[in-house]
Coordinates of C-alpha atoms in Angstrom, one line a residue:
L651 CA -0.2 0.0 0.0
R652 CA 1.3 3.6 -1.2
T653 CA 0.6 5.9 1.7
T654 CA -0.7 9.1 0.3
S655 CA 0.6 12.8 1.9
S656 CA -2.8 13.0 4.0
S657 CA -1.7 10.0 6.0
K658 CA 1.5 10.9 6.4
K659 CA 0.5 14.1 7.9
Q660 CA -1.9 12.2 10.6
G661 CA 0.7 9.4 11.5
N662 CA 3.3 10.1 14.2
R663 CA 6.7 9.0 13.0
K664 CA 7.2 7.0 16.1
R665 CA 4.4 4.6 15.0
L666 CA 5.9 3.8 12.3
P667 CA 6.1 0.0 11.2
P668 CA 9.6 -1.5 11.0
S669 CA 11.8 -1.8 8.0
P670 CA 14.5 -2.8 6.7
P671 CA 18.6 -1.4 5.5
G672 CA 17.6 0.8 3.3
L673 CA 20.1 2.6 0.6
P674 CA 20.3 6.1 0.2
V675 CA 18.0 8.0 -2.3
I676 CA 16.6 4.7 -3.5
G677 CA 15.7 2.9 -0.4
H678 CA 14.2 -0.2 -0.6
L679 CA 14.1 -0.3 -4.7
H680 CA 16.7 -2.8 -5.1
L681 CA 15.3 -5.3 -2.8
G682 CA 12.5 -6.3 -5.2
R683 CA 8.4 -6.5 -5.7
D684 CA 7.2 -9.8 -5.6
H685 CA 4.7 -11.5 -3.4
V686 CA 8.3 -14.1 -2.7
S687 CA 10.6 -11.4 -1.8
L688 CA 7.9 -9.2 0.7
C689 CA 7.3 -12.4 1.8
N690 CA 10.7 -13.3 3.2
L691 CA 11.1 -9.6 4.0
A692 CA 8.4 -9.0 6.3
K693 CA 8.7 -12.3 7.8
K694 CA 12.8 -11.4 8.7
H695 CA 11.9 -7.5 9.9
G696 CA 8.2 -7.1 9.9
S697 CA 6.0 -6.3 13.1
D698 CA 4.7 -8.8 14.7
D699 CA 0.8 -6.8 14.1
G700 CA 2.6 -8.1 10.3
L701 CA 3.3 -4.6 9.3
M702 CA 6.0 -3.4 7.6
L703 CA 7.7 -0.1 5.8
L704 CA 9.2 0.2 2.3
R705 CA 10.6 2.9 0.6
R706 CA 11.1 2.9 -3.1
G707 CA 12.6 6.0 -3.7
A708 CA 10.6 8.8 -2.7
V709 CA 7.2 7.2 -1.6
P710 CA 6.8 4.9 1.3
H711 CA 4.3 1.9 1.5
H712 CA 3.0 -0.1 3.9
V713 CA 3.2 -3.9 3.5
V714 CA 0.4 -6.0 4.5
S715 CA 1.4 -9.3 5.6
S716 CA -0.9 -10.2 8.0
P717 CA -5.2 -11.3 8.0
R718 CA -5.3 -9.2 11.1
A719 CA -3.7 -6.3 9.5
A720 CA -5.5 -7.0 5.7
R721 CA -8.6 -6.9 7.6
A722 CA -7.5 -3.5 9.3
I723 CA -6.6 -2.0 5.9
M724 CA -9.9 -3.9 3.7
R725 CA -12.6 -2.9 6.3
T726 CA -12.1 -1.5 9.5
H727 CA -10.3 1.4 7.6
D728 CA -10.9 1.1 4.1
R729 CA -11.8 4.4 3.2
M730 CA -8.4 5.9 4.3
F731 CA -7.1 3.7 1.4
A732 CA -9.7 3.4 -1.3
S733 CA -7.7 5.7 -3.6
R734 CA -4.8 4.8 -5.7
P735 CA -1.9 7.3 -6.4
T736 CA -2.2 9.2 -9.2
S737 CA -0.8 7.7 -12.6
M738 CA -0.1 9.3 -16.0
V739 CA -1.1 5.6 -17.6
A740 CA -3.7 5.1 -15.8
H741 CA -4.9 9.2 -16.9
E742 CA -4.5 8.9 -20.3
L743 CA -5.3 5.0 -21.0
L744 CA -8.7 4.8 -18.9
Y745 CA -9.9 8.5 -19.9
G746 CA -9.3 9.9 -17.2
P747 CA -9.4 7.2 -14.9
I748 CA -12.7 7.6 -14.5
D749 CA -12.9 3.8 -14.3
V750 CA -13.6 1.5 -11.0
V751 CA -10.4 0.6 -10.1
F752 CA -8.4 4.0 -10.7
A753 CA -11.3 6.8 -10.0
P754 CA -10.3 8.3 -6.3
Y755 CA -12.7 7.9 -3.7
G756 CA -16.1 9.5 -4.3
E757 CA -19.4 9.6 -5.4
H758 CA -18.3 9.0 -9.0
W759 CA -16.7 5.8 -7.8
R760 CA -19.1 4.8 -5.6
M761 CA -21.7 4.9 -8.8
A762 CA -19.2 2.8 -10.2
R763 CA -18.6 0.1 -8.1
K764 CA -21.5 -0.9 -7.9
L765 CA -22.3 -0.6 -11.9
V766 CA -20.1 -3.1 -12.1
A767 CA -20.1 -5.1 -8.4
T768 CA -24.3 -5.7 -9.5
H769 CA -24.5 -5.6 -13.2
L770 CA -20.7 -6.8 -14.6
L771 CA -19.1 -9.1 -12.2
S772 CA -22.4 -10.5 -10.0
V773 CA -22.5 -14.4 -9.3
K774 CA -26.0 -14.4 -10.8
K775 CA -23.6 -12.8 -14.4
I776 CA -20.3 -14.9 -14.3
Q777 CA -22.5 -18.4 -13.9
S778 CA -24.8 -17.0 -17.2
Y779 CA -21.7 -17.8 -18.9
R780 CA -21.3 -21.5 -18.2
L781 CA -22.2 -22.6 -21.8
A782 CA -19.7 -20.3 -23.3
R783 CA -17.3 -21.7 -20.9
Q784 CA -18.3 -25.4 -21.9
Q785 CA -18.5 -24.6 -25.7
E786 CA -14.6 -22.8 -24.7
V787 CA -13.2 -25.5 -23.2
R788 CA -14.4 -28.4 -25.9
L789 CA -12.7 -26.5 -28.2
V790 CA -9.4 -26.4 -26.6
M791 CA -9.9 -30.7 -26.0
A792 CA -10.5 -30.6 -29.7
V793 CA -7.0 -29.5 -30.7
I794 CA -5.7 -31.3 -28.0
R795 CA -6.8 -34.6 -29.4
K796 CA -6.1 -33.7 -32.9
S797 CA -2.6 -33.1 -31.8
A798 CA -2.6 -36.3 -29.2
A799 CA -3.6 -38.4 -33.0
A800 CA -1.0 -36.8 -34.8
S801 CA 1.6 -36.9 -32.7
T802 CA 2.4 -33.0 -32.2
V803 CA 3.7 -30.7 -30.0
I804 CA 1.7 -28.2 -27.9
D805 CA 1.7 -25.0 -26.6
M806 CA 0.5 -25.6 -23.3
G807 CA 1.0 -22.1 -21.9
E808 CA -0.1 -20.1 -25.9
M809 CA -3.8 -22.3 -25.3
M810 CA -3.9 -21.1 -22.3
N811 CA -4.0 -17.8 -23.4
N812 CA -6.1 -18.3 -26.0
F813 CA -8.5 -19.6 -23.6
V814 CA -8.3 -17.0 -21.4
N815 CA -8.7 -14.7 -24.3
D816 CA -11.3 -16.3 -25.9
M817 CA -13.2 -16.7 -22.8
V818 CA -12.8 -12.8 -22.1
C819 CA -13.4 -11.5 -25.4
R820 CA -17.2 -13.7 -25.0
A821 CA -18.2 -12.6 -22.4
L822 CA -16.9 -8.7 -23.7
S823 CA -18.5 -8.7 -26.4
G824 CA -20.6 -12.6 -27.1
K825 CA -19.2 -13.9 -30.5
F826 CA -19.5 -10.4 -32.5
I827 CA -15.8 -10.4 -31.4
M828 CA -14.3 -12.6 -33.3
K829 CA -15.2 -10.1 -36.0
E830 CA -12.9 -9.0 -38.7
G831 CA -10.1 -10.7 -36.1
R832 CA -11.4 -8.6 -33.3
N833 CA -10.0 -11.2 -30.2
K834 CA -6.1 -11.4 -31.4
I835 CA -6.1 -7.5 -31.7
F836 CA -7.9 -7.2 -27.8
R837 CA -5.8 -9.8 -27.0
E838 CA -2.9 -7.6 -28.2
L839 CA -4.4 -4.6 -26.5
I840 CA -3.8 -6.4 -23.1
E841 CA -1.2 -7.2 -23.9
A842 CA 0.4 -3.5 -24.6
N843 CA -2.0 -2.3 -21.2
S844 CA 0.2 -5.0 -19.0
A845 CA 3.4 -3.6 -20.7
L846 CA 2.1 -0.4 -19.6
F847 CA 1.3 -0.9 -15.8
A848 CA 4.5 -3.3 -15.1
S849 CA 7.0 -1.3 -16.6
F850 CA 9.0 1.3 -14.7
N851 CA 7.4 5.1 -13.9
L852 CA 10.1 7.1 -12.7
E853 CA 6.6 8.6 -10.9
N854 CA 6.1 5.8 -8.9
C855 CA 8.9 6.4 -7.0
F856 CA 10.2 9.5 -7.4
P857 CA 7.2 12.5 -8.0
R858 CA 9.2 15.1 -8.3
L859 CA 10.9 13.8 -11.0
A860 CA 8.3 12.3 -13.3
W861 CA 8.2 15.4 -15.9
L862 CA 11.7 13.8 -17.4
T863 CA 9.6 10.6 -18.4
R864 CA 6.0 11.9 -18.7
S865 CA 6.6 12.9 -22.7
N866 CA 7.6 9.3 -23.2
V867 CA 5.1 7.5 -21.1
C868 CA 2.2 9.2 -21.7
N869 CA 2.5 9.1 -25.6
K870 CA 2.4 5.2 -25.3
A871 CA -0.3 5.5 -23.2
K872 CA -1.7 8.0 -25.9
K873 CA -1.0 5.2 -28.5
V874 CA -2.6 2.5 -27.1
N875 CA -6.1 4.2 -25.7
R876 CA -6.6 5.3 -29.5
R877 CA -6.5 1.5 -30.5
W878 CA -9.1 0.6 -27.4
D879 CA -10.7 3.4 -28.6
D880 CA -11.3 3.2 -32.9
L881 CA -12.2 -1.1 -31.8
L882 CA -14.0 -0.2 -28.6
E883 CA -16.3 2.0 -30.7
K884 CA -16.8 -0.1 -33.6
M885 CA -18.1 -3.0 -31.0
I886 CA -20.2 -0.4 -29.6
Q887 CA -21.8 0.7 -32.5
D888 CA -22.6 -3.1 -33.8
H889 CA -24.3 -3.9 -30.2
E890 CA -26.8 -0.5 -31.1
K891 CA -27.2 -1.2 -34.6
R892 CA -28.3 -5.2 -33.7
T893 CA -31.1 -3.3 -30.5
L894 CA -32.5 -1.0 -33.6
L895 CA -33.0 -5.0 -35.5
P896 CA -37.1 -6.4 -34.5
P897 CA -36.6 -9.4 -32.5
H898 CA -37.2 -12.0 -34.4
D899 CA -34.2 -10.3 -37.4
R900 CA -31.4 -10.6 -34.9
Q901 CA -29.0 -13.5 -35.8
D902 CA -27.6 -13.8 -31.8
G903 CA -31.1 -14.7 -30.5
K904 CA -29.6 -14.4 -26.5
K905 CA -31.4 -14.2 -23.8
E906 CA -31.0 -11.1 -21.2
E907 CA -29.6 -13.2 -19.2
E908 CA -27.1 -14.4 -21.3
S909 CA -26.3 -10.0 -22.0
D910 CA -22.9 -9.6 -22.8
F911 CA -21.0 -6.7 -21.2
I912 CA -22.1 -4.1 -24.2
D913 CA -25.3 -4.9 -23.9
V914 CA -25.3 -4.7 -20.2
L915 CA -23.3 -0.9 -20.8
L916 CA -26.0 0.8 -22.7
L917 CA -28.7 -0.8 -21.1
V918 CA -27.7 -0.1 -17.5
R919 CA -27.4 3.9 -18.8
Q920 CA -31.0 4.3 -19.2
Q921 CA -31.5 3.7 -15.4
K922 CA -32.2 7.0 -12.9
D923 CA -29.0 5.7 -10.8
Y924 CA -26.8 6.1 -14.1
D925 CA -28.6 8.7 -17.0
G926 CA -25.3 10.5 -16.2
I927 CA -22.9 7.5 -17.4
T928 CA -20.2 9.2 -20.7
R929 CA -19.7 7.3 -23.0
E930 CA -15.6 6.8 -22.5
Q931 CA -16.6 5.8 -19.5
I932 CA -18.6 2.6 -20.4
K933 CA -15.1 1.9 -22.5
A934 CA -12.8 2.4 -19.6
F935 CA -15.3 0.3 -17.6
L936 CA -15.5 -2.4 -20.2
M937 CA -11.5 -2.1 -20.0
V938 CA -11.1 -3.1 -16.7
S939 CA -13.9 -5.3 -16.3
V940 CA -11.0 -7.3 -18.7
V941 CA -7.9 -6.6 -16.9
L942 CA -10.3 -8.4 -13.6
L943 CA -11.3 -11.1 -15.0
Q944 CA -8.2 -12.3 -16.3

């Protein structure tokens, strides 16, 4: 958990969690950030309450490594830690950001969370894709049987990536996403998103030096955003055209409970609770939902 300026002002330095020895300027940046290295550091340097302080460059981070501490952060004091730090990548990639993951805590965030939890990622909604999952599994098994009969090698990692990508694509836009090879473009954009968020950004560790890399990072994020925007706009337009057709002329014949994410978002924006949703917000919700489903 990255510590915000407000929480630093409220805290007392004498009550900060224990911290491993660091280096000048970079602090604990050299100690790694994967879950294994953090676990080992917490066992060695953390407090009995499961808290540890790391300084990645100029930014302090609290590492939480016990159920009790996690409960206090996620439930008891959840509002204090609800907002994520500002991010150049998220701002350029997610239209603001205006999604449910990076948007600051407030009225908009509560509305976005309600929409995603109730209409997109509810248990009932996820279960409605059971038939689609079975169909995708049959396709995977057919490929395995064919390769086994021909005694050829299968790249299981690649196959599982394709399976997850196709399944997420169907949840997002049904079978229409296969049109014009959009599922392949979709996978490329997901990988581009992951690369942007996983790459080292100077602002995450040295906020005052962010201007040194701001132009390069923002340009990359803007290019990826334009590709996302073009793809999602075409998909939304396809859905809007389809909804204008009489029921007997529609080729998909989907029931309401089997509707994909775009169908749901176009429908709920007509409801009173969500009548202020913009087209950009719909696209941001779709992009973030893809990440949450991965």
